[in-house]
Tab-separated table of C-alpha atoms in Angstrom:
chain	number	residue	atom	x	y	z
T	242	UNK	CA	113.079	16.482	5.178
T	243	UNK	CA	110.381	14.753	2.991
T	244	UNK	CA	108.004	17.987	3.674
T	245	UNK	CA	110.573	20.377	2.694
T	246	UNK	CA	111.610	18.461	-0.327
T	247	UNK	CA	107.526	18.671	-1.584
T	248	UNK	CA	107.598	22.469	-1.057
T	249	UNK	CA	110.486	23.142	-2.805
T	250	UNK	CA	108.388	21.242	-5.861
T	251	UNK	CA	105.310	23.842	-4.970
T	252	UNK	CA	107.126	26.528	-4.721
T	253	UNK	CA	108.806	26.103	-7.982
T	254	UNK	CA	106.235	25.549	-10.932
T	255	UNK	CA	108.478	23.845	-13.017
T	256	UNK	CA	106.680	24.159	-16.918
T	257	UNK	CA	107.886	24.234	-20.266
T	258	UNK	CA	108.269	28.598	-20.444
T	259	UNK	CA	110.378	27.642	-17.509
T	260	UNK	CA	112.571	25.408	-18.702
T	261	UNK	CA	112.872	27.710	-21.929
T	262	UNK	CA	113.687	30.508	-20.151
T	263	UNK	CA	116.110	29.307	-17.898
T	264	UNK	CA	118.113	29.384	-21.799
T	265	UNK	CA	117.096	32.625	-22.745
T	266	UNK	CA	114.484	31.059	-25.109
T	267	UNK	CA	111.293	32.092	-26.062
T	268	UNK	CA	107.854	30.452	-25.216
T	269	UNK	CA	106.037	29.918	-28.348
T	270	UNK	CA	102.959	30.835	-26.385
T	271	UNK	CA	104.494	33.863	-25.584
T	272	UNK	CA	105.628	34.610	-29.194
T	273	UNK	CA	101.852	34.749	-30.120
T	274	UNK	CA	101.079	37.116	-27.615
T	275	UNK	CA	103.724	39.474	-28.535
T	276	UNK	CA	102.481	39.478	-31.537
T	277	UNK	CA	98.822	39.472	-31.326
T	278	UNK	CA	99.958	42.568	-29.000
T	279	UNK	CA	101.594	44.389	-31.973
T	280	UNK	CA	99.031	43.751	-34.438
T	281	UNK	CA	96.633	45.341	-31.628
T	282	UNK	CA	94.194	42.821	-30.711
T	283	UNK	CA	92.953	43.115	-27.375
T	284	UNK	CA	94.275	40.725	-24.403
T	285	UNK	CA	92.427	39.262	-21.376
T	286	UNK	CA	93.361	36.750	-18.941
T	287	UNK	CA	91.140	34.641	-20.659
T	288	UNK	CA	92.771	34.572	-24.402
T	289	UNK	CA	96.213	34.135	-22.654
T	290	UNK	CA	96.814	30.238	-23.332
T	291	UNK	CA	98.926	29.336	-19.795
T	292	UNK	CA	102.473	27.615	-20.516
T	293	UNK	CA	102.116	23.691	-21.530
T	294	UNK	CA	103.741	21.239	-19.382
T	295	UNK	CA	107.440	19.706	-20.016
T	296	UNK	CA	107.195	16.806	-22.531
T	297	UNK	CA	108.788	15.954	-25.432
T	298	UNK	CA	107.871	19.020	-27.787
T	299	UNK	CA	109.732	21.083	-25.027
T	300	UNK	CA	112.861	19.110	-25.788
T	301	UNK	CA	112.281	19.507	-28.916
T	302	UNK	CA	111.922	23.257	-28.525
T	303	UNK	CA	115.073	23.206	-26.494
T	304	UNK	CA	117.234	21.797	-28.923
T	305	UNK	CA	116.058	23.824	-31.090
T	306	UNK	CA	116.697	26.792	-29.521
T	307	UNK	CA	120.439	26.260	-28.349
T	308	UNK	CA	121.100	25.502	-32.010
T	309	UNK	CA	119.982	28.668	-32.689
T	310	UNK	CA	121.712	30.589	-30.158
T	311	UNK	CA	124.774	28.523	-30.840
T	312	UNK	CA	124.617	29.775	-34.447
T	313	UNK	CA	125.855	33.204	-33.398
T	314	UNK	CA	128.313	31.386	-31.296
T	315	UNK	CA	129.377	30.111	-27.588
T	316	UNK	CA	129.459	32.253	-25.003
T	317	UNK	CA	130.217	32.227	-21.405
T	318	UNK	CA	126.522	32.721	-20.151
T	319	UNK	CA	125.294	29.597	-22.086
T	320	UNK	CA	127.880	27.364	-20.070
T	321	UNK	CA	126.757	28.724	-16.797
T	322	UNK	CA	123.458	28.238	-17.709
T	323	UNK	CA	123.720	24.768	-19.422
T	324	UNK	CA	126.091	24.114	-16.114
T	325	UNK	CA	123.198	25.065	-13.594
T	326	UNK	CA	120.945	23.333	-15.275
T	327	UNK	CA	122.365	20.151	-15.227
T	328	UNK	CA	123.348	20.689	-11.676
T	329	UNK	CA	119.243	21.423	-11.011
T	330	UNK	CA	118.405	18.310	-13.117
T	331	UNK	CA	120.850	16.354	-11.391
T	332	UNK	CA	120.016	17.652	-8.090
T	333	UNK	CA	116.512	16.557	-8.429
T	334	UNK	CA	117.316	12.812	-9.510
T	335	UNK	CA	119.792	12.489	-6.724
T	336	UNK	CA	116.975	13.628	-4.297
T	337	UNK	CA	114.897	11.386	-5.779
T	338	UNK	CA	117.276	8.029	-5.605
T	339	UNK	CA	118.429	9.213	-2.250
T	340	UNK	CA	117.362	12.044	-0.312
T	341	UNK	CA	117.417	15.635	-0.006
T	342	UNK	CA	120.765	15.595	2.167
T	343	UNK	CA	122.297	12.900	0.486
T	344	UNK	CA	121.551	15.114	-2.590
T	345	UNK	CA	122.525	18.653	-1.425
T	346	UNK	CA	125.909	17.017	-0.379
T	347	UNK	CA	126.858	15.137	-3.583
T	348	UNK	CA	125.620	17.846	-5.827
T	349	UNK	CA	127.456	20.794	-3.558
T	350	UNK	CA	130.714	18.243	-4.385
T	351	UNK	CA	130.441	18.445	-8.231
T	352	UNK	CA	129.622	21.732	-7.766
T	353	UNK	CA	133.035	22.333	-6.020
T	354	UNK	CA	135.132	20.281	-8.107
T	355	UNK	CA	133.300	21.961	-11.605
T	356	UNK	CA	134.323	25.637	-9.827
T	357	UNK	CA	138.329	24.618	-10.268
T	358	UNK	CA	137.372	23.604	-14.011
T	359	UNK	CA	135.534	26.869	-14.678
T	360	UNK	CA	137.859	28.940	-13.191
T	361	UNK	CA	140.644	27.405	-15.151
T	362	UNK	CA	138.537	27.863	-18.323
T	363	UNK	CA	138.115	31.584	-17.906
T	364	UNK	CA	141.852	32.075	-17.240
T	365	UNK	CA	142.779	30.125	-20.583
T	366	UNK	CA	139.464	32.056	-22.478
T	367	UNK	CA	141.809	35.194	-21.300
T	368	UNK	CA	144.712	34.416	-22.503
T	369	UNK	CA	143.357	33.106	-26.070
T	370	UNK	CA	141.249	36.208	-26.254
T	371	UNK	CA	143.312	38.023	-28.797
T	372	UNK	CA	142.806	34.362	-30.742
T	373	UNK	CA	139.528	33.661	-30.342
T	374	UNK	CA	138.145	36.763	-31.747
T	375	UNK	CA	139.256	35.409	-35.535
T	376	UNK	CA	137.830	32.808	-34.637
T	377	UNK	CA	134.112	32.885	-35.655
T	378	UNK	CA	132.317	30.602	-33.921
T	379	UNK	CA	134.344	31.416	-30.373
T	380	UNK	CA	134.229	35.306	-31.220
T	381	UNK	CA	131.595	35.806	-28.438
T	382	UNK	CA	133.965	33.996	-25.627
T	383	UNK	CA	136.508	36.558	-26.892
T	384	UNK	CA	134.315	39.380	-26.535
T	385	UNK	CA	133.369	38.267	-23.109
T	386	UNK	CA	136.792	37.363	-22.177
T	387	UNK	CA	137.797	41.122	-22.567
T	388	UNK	CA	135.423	42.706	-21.023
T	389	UNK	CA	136.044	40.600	-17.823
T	390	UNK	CA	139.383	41.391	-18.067
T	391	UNK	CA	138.713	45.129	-18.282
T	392	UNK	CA	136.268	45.296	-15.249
T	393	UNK	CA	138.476	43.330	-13.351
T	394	UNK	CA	140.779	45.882	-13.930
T	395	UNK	CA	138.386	48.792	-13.453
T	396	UNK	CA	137.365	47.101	-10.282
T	397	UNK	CA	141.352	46.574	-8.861
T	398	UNK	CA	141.907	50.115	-9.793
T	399	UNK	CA	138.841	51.665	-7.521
T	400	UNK	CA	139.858	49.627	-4.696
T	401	UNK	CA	143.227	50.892	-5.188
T	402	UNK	CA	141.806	54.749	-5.208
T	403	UNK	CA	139.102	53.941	-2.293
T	404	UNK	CA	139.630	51.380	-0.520
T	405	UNK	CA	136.292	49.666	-0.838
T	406	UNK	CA	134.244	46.480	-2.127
T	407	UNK	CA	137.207	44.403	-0.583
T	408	UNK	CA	136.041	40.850	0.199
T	409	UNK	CA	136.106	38.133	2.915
T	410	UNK	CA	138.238	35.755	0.514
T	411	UNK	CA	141.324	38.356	0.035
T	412	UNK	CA	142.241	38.292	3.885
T	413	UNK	CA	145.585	40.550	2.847
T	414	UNK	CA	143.127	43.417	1.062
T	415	UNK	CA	141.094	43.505	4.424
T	416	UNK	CA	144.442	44.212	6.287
T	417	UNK	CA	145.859	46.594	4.174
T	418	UNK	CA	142.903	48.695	3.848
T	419	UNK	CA	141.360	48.125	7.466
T	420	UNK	CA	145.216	49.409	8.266
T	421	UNK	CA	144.984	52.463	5.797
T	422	UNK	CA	141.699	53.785	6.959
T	423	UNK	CA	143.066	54.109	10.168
T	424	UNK	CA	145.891	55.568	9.852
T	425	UNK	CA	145.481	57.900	6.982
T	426	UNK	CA	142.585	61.294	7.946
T	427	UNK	CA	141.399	62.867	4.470
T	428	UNK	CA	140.183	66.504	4.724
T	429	UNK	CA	136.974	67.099	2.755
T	430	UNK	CA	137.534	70.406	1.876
T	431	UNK	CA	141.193	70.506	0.537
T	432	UNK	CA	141.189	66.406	0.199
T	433	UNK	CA	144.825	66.335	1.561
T	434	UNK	CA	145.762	63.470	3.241
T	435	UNK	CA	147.294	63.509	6.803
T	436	UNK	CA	148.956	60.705	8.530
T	437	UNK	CA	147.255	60.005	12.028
T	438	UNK	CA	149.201	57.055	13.265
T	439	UNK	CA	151.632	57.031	16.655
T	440	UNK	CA	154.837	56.850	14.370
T	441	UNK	CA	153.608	59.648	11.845
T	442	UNK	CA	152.564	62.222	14.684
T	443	UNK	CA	155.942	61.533	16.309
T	444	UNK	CA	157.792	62.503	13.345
T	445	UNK	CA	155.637	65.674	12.888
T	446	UNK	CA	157.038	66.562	16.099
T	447	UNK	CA	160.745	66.091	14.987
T	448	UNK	CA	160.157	67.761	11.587
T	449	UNK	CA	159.684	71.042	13.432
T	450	UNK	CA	162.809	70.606	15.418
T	451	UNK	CA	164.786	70.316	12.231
T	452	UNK	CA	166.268	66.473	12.456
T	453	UNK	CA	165.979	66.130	8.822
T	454	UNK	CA	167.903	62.645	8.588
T	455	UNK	CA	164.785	61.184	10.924
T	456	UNK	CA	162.531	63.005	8.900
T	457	UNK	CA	163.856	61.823	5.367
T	458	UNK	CA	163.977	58.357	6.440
T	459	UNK	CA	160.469	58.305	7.652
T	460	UNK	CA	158.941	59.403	4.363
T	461	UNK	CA	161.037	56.592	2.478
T	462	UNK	CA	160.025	53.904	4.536
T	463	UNK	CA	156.405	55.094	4.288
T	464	UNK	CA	156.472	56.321	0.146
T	465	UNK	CA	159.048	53.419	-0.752
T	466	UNK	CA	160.026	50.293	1.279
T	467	UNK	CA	156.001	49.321	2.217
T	468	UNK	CA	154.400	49.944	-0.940
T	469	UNK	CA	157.564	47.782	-2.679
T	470	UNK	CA	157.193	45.236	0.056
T	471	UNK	CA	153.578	45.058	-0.207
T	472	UNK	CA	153.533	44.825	-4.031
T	473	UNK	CA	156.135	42.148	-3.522
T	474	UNK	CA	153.889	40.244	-1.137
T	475	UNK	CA	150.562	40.780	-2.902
T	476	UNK	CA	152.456	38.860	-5.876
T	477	UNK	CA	153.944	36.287	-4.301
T	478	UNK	CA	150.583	35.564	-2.439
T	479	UNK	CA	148.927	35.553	-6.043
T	480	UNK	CA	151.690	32.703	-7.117
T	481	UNK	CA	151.323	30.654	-3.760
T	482	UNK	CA	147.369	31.109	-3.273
T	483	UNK	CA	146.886	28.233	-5.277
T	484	UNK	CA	149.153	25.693	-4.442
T	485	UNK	CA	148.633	26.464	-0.798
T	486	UNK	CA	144.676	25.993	-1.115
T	487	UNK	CA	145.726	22.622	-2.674
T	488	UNK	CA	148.361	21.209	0.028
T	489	UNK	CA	146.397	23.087	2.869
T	490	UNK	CA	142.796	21.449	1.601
T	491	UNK	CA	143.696	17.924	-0.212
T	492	UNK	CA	146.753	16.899	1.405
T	493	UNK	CA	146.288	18.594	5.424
T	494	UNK	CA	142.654	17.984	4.916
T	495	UNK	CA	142.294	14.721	2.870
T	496	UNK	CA	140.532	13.241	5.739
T	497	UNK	CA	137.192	15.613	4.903
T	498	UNK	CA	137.888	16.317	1.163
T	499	UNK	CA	136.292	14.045	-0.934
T	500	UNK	CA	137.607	11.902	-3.700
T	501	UNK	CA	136.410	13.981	-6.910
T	502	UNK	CA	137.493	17.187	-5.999
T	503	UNK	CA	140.967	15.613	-4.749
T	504	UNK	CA	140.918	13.758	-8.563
T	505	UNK	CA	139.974	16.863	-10.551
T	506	UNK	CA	142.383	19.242	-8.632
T	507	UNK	CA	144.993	16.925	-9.032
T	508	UNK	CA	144.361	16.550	-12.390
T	509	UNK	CA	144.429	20.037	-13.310
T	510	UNK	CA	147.246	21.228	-11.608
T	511	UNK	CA	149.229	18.471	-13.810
T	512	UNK	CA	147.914	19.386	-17.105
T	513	UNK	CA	149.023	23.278	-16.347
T	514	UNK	CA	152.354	22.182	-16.421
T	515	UNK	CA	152.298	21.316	-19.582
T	516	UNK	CA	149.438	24.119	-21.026
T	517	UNK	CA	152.185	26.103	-20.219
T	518	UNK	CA	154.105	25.273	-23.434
T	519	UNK	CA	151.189	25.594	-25.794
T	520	UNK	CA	150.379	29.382	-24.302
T	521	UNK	CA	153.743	30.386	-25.068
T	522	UNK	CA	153.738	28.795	-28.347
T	523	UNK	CA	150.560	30.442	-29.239
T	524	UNK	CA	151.866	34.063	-28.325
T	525	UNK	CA	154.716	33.563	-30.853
T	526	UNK	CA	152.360	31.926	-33.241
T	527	UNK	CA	150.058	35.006	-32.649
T	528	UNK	CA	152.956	37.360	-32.751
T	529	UNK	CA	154.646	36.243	-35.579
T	530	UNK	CA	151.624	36.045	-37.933
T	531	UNK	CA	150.091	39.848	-36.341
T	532	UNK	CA	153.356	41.833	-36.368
T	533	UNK	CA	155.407	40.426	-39.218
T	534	UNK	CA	153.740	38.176	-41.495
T	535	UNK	CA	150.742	40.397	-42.043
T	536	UNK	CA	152.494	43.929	-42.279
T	537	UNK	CA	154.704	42.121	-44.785
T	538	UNK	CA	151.948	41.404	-46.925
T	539	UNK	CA	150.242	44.749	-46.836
T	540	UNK	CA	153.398	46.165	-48.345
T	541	UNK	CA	152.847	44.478	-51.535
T	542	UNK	CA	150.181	45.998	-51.819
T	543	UNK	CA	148.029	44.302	-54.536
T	544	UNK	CA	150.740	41.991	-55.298
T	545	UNK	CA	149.752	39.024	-53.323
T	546	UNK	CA	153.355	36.995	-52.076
T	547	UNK	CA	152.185	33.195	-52.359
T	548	UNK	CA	154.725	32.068	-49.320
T	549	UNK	CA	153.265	34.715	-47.023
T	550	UNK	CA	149.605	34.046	-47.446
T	551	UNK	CA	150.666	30.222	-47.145
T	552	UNK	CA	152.698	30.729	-43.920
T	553	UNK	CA	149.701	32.952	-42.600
T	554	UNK	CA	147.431	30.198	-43.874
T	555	UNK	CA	149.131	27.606	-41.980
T	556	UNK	CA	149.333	29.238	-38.578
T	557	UNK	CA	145.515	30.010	-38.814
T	558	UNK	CA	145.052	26.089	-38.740
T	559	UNK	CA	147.428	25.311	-36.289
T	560	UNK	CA	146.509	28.068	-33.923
T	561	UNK	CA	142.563	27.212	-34.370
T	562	UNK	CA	143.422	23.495	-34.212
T	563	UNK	CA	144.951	23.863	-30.548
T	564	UNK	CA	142.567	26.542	-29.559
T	565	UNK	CA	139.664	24.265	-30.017
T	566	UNK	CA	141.338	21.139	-28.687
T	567	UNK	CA	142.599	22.719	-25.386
T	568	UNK	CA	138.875	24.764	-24.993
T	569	UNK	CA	137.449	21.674	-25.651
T	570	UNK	CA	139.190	19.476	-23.285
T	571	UNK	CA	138.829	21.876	-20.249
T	572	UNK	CA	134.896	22.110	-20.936
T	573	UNK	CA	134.970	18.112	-21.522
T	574	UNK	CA	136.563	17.996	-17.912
T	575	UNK	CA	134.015	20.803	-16.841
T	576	UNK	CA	131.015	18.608	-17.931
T	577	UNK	CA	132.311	15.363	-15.745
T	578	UNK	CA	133.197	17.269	-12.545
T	579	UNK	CA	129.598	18.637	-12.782
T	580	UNK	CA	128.082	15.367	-13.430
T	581	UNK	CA	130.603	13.845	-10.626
T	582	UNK	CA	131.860	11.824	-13.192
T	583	UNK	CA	135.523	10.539	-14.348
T	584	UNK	CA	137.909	10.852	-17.379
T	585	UNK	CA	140.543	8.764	-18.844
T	586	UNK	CA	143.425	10.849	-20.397
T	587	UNK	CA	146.742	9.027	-20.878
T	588	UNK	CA	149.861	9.497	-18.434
T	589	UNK	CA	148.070	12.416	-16.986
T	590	UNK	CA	145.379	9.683	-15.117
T	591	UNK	CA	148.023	7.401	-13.977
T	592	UNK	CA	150.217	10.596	-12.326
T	593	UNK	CA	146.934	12.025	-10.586
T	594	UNK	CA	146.382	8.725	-9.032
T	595	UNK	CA	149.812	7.976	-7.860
T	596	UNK	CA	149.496	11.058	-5.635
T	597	UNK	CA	145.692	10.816	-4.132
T	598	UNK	CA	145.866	6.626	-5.357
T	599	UNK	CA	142.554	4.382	-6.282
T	600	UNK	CA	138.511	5.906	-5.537
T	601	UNK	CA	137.150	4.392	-2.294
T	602	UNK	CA	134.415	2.287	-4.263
T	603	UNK	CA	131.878	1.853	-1.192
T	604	UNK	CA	131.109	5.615	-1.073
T	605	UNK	CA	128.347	7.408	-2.743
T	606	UNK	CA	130.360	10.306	-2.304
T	607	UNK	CA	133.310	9.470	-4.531
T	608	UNK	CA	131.729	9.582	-8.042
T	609	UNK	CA	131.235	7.789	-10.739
T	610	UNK	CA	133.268	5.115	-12.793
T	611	UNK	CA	137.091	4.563	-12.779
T	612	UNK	CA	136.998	1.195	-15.058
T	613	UNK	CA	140.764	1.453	-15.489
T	614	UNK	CA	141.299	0.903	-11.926
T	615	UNK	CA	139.742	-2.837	-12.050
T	616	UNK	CA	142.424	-5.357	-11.740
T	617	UNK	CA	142.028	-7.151	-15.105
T	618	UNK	CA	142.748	-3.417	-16.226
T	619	UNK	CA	145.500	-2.923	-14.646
T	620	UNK	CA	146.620	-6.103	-15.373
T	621	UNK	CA	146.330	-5.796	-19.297
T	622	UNK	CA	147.694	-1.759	-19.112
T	623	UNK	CA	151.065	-3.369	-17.973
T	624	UNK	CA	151.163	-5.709	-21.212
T	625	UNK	CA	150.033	-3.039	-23.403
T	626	UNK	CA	152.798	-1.425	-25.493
T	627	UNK	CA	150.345	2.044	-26.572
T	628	UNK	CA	147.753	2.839	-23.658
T	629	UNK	CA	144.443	2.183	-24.056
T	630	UNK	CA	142.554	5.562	-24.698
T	631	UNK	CA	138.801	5.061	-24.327
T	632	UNK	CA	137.433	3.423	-21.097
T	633	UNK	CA	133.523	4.149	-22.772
T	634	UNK	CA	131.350	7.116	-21.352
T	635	UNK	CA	132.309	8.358	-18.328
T	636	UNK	CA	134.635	5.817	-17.184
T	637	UNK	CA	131.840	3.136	-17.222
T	638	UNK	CA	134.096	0.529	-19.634
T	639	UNK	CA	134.018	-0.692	-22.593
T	640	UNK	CA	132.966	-4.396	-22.231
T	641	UNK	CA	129.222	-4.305	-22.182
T	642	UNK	CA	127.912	-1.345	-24.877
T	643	UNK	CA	124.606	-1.473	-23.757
T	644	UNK	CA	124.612	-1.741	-19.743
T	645	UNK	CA	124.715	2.269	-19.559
T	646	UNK	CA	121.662	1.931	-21.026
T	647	UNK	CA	119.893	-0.774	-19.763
T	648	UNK	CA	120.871	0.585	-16.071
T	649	UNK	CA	119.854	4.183	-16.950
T	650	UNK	CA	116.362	2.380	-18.107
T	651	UNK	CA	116.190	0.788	-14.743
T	652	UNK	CA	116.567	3.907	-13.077
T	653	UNK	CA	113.793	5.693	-14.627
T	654	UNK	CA	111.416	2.903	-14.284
T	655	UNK	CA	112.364	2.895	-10.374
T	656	UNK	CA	111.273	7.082	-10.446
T	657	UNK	CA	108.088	6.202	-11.844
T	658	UNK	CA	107.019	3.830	-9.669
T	659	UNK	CA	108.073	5.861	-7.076
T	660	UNK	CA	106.096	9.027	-8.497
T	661	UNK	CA	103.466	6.775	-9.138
T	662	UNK	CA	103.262	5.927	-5.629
């Protein structure tokens, strides 16, 4: 395991174009090529400087960068990448405290438990999408959101026409269309389809006798009842997927499904009961202001109505307002399941821990901190009349400020002795 964890160091040369390019940011070094290349001086491998290693300038560099980019705004590829990234970074500390197993395993956890976040992000980016493109700053996650939205639709609609680039993780789409290949023979030349099944050659023996009740029947069931009941299913599957994947892998399966992922699903499945009311609010916010509001004003014309503009005014900062705070919670939520890390959110906590109940503390597979689960906590929470709302970073507490620090310090001294050895 030891060997294998050295090659995967020589086979990656970890530098500081590396690093930048893993965020779509240019090398300085490479800047000055491009551009003694434009101004036509000649290149060798010997005026070429090589890449500089990571250090401190390349942090520097970095930051600078992403402020850049995140000048023209957020968009979906710089969350997967910042997300990989700290899963790589984190990856290689683990492996480094533990080993590569231990490692693979707790990082392949976050990883899991950061998918259900994600997902649930670009759902909600979806349904805001119409919103976030007046937005300025989150005009790129709009942009992104619709074109998702129409390939996914492009993509349903040519597996609808052929039958193809089904996938292992929609069992009912391998059925249907394993089913539908067999039973239906296209001709190539006049690309009319013909019905090859038992049941279908039957009836085009009875058609010719003239039984046309039989015959009328049979193209009903086929052209009516099982497309309806299909649709029917396919929907019903689409409502149940989820909360069957939940009781079937955190409840049937809590034996083997760890604590974070348990948390985080839990969590989320509790908080979309109550996103629910803000979406609807914000597509009659949305509608109100789009389809009456604003045509309302452009019929006075240059007249400008001081109540209308104030209204639209208004709903601009509300809708931004809970745009940003619900975006920004989900990503907040993201950034701890990735770092296999814990949250403190009021009522919502307490509920997802009455159903999956305290972390198992003597696992290095649970997570990180859950201060609000110590006794003298819980304790104090029950003679609290407000809760408390800020356990410190990551669910570490609030009682000693500087022991994140001082342990994080300990930690890094402990890598370099170990590099050093």
């Amino acid at each position: 395991m030891l060997y294998l964890f050295r090659l995967l160091f020589l086979l990656i040369n970890i530098d500081q174009e590396t690093v930048l390019n893993w965020f779509g940011i240019e090398d300085p070094t490479n800047v000055k090529a491009y551009q003694a290349i434009a101004n036509g001086y000649d290149l060798n491998s010997s005026n070429i400087e090589p890449s500089t290693n990571i250090s401190i300038d390349t942090l520097g560099l970095l930051v600078e960068g992403l402020l850049n980019k995140l000048q023209d705004g957020l968009t979906i590829v710089d969350i997967e990448n910042t997300l990989f990234f700290i899963l790589f970074v984190r990856f290689i500390i683990l492996a480094l405290r533990y080993n590569l197993k231990t490692s693979l395993y707790i990082t392949s956890i976050g990883l899991f438990a950061g998918y259900l976040w994600y997902r649930h992000l670009i759902d909600i980016i979806s349904t805001y999408s119409n919103v976030l493109i007046k937005i300025p700053f989150l005009q790129n996650l709009g942009k992104d959101a619709i074109r998702l939205q129409s390939l996914s639709h492009q993509t349903v609609a040519t597996n609808l026409k052929l039958g193809e680039n089904t996938h292992w993780y929609n069992p009912g789409q391998v059925i249907y269309y394993a089913i539908m290949k067999a039973i239906i023979n296209v001709d190539l030349e006049t690309g009319q389809k013909y019905y090859i099944d038992p049941i279908s050659m039957i009836i085009s023996k009875i058609q010719g006798s003239g039984d046309s009740n039989i015959v009328s029947f049979y193209y009903k069931l086929y052209n009516k009842v099982i497309p309806r009941v299909y649709d029917f299913c396919s929907k019903f599957w689409a409502q149940l997927s989820g909360v069957a994947a939940y009781a079937v892998i955190t409840r049937i399966g809590k034996k083997y499904c760890p604590y974070l992922i348990r948390w985080h699903w839990t969590f989320l499945l509790i908080i979309m009961m109550v996103e629910n009311i803000f979406i609807s609010f914000m597509g009659r916010a949305n509608y109100f202001q789009t389809q009456i509001l604003i045509p309302q004003k452009e019929s006075y014309g240059n007249y400008i109505n001081s109540s209308l503009q104030l209204q639209i005014n208004f709903l601009n900062i509300i809708i931004i307002f809970i745009v940003l705070v619900h975006i920004g919670l989900l990503i907040f939520g993201l950034f701890h399941a990735i770092w296999g890390q814990y949250f403190y959110v009021p009522f919502f906590v307490e509920n997802t821990e009455l159903h999956i109940g305290p972390r198992p503390k003597n696992s290095i597979y649970s997570g990180g901190n859950t201060s609000w689960q110590d006794p003298e906590e819980k304790e104090k929470h029950l003679n609290r009349v407000f809760p408390k709302l800020w356990y410190g970073w990551f669910g570490s507490g609030t009682k000693n400020g500087w022991e994140l620090t001082s342990k994080f310090k300990q930690f890094i001294n402990k890598i370099i002795k170990k590099i050093k050895r």
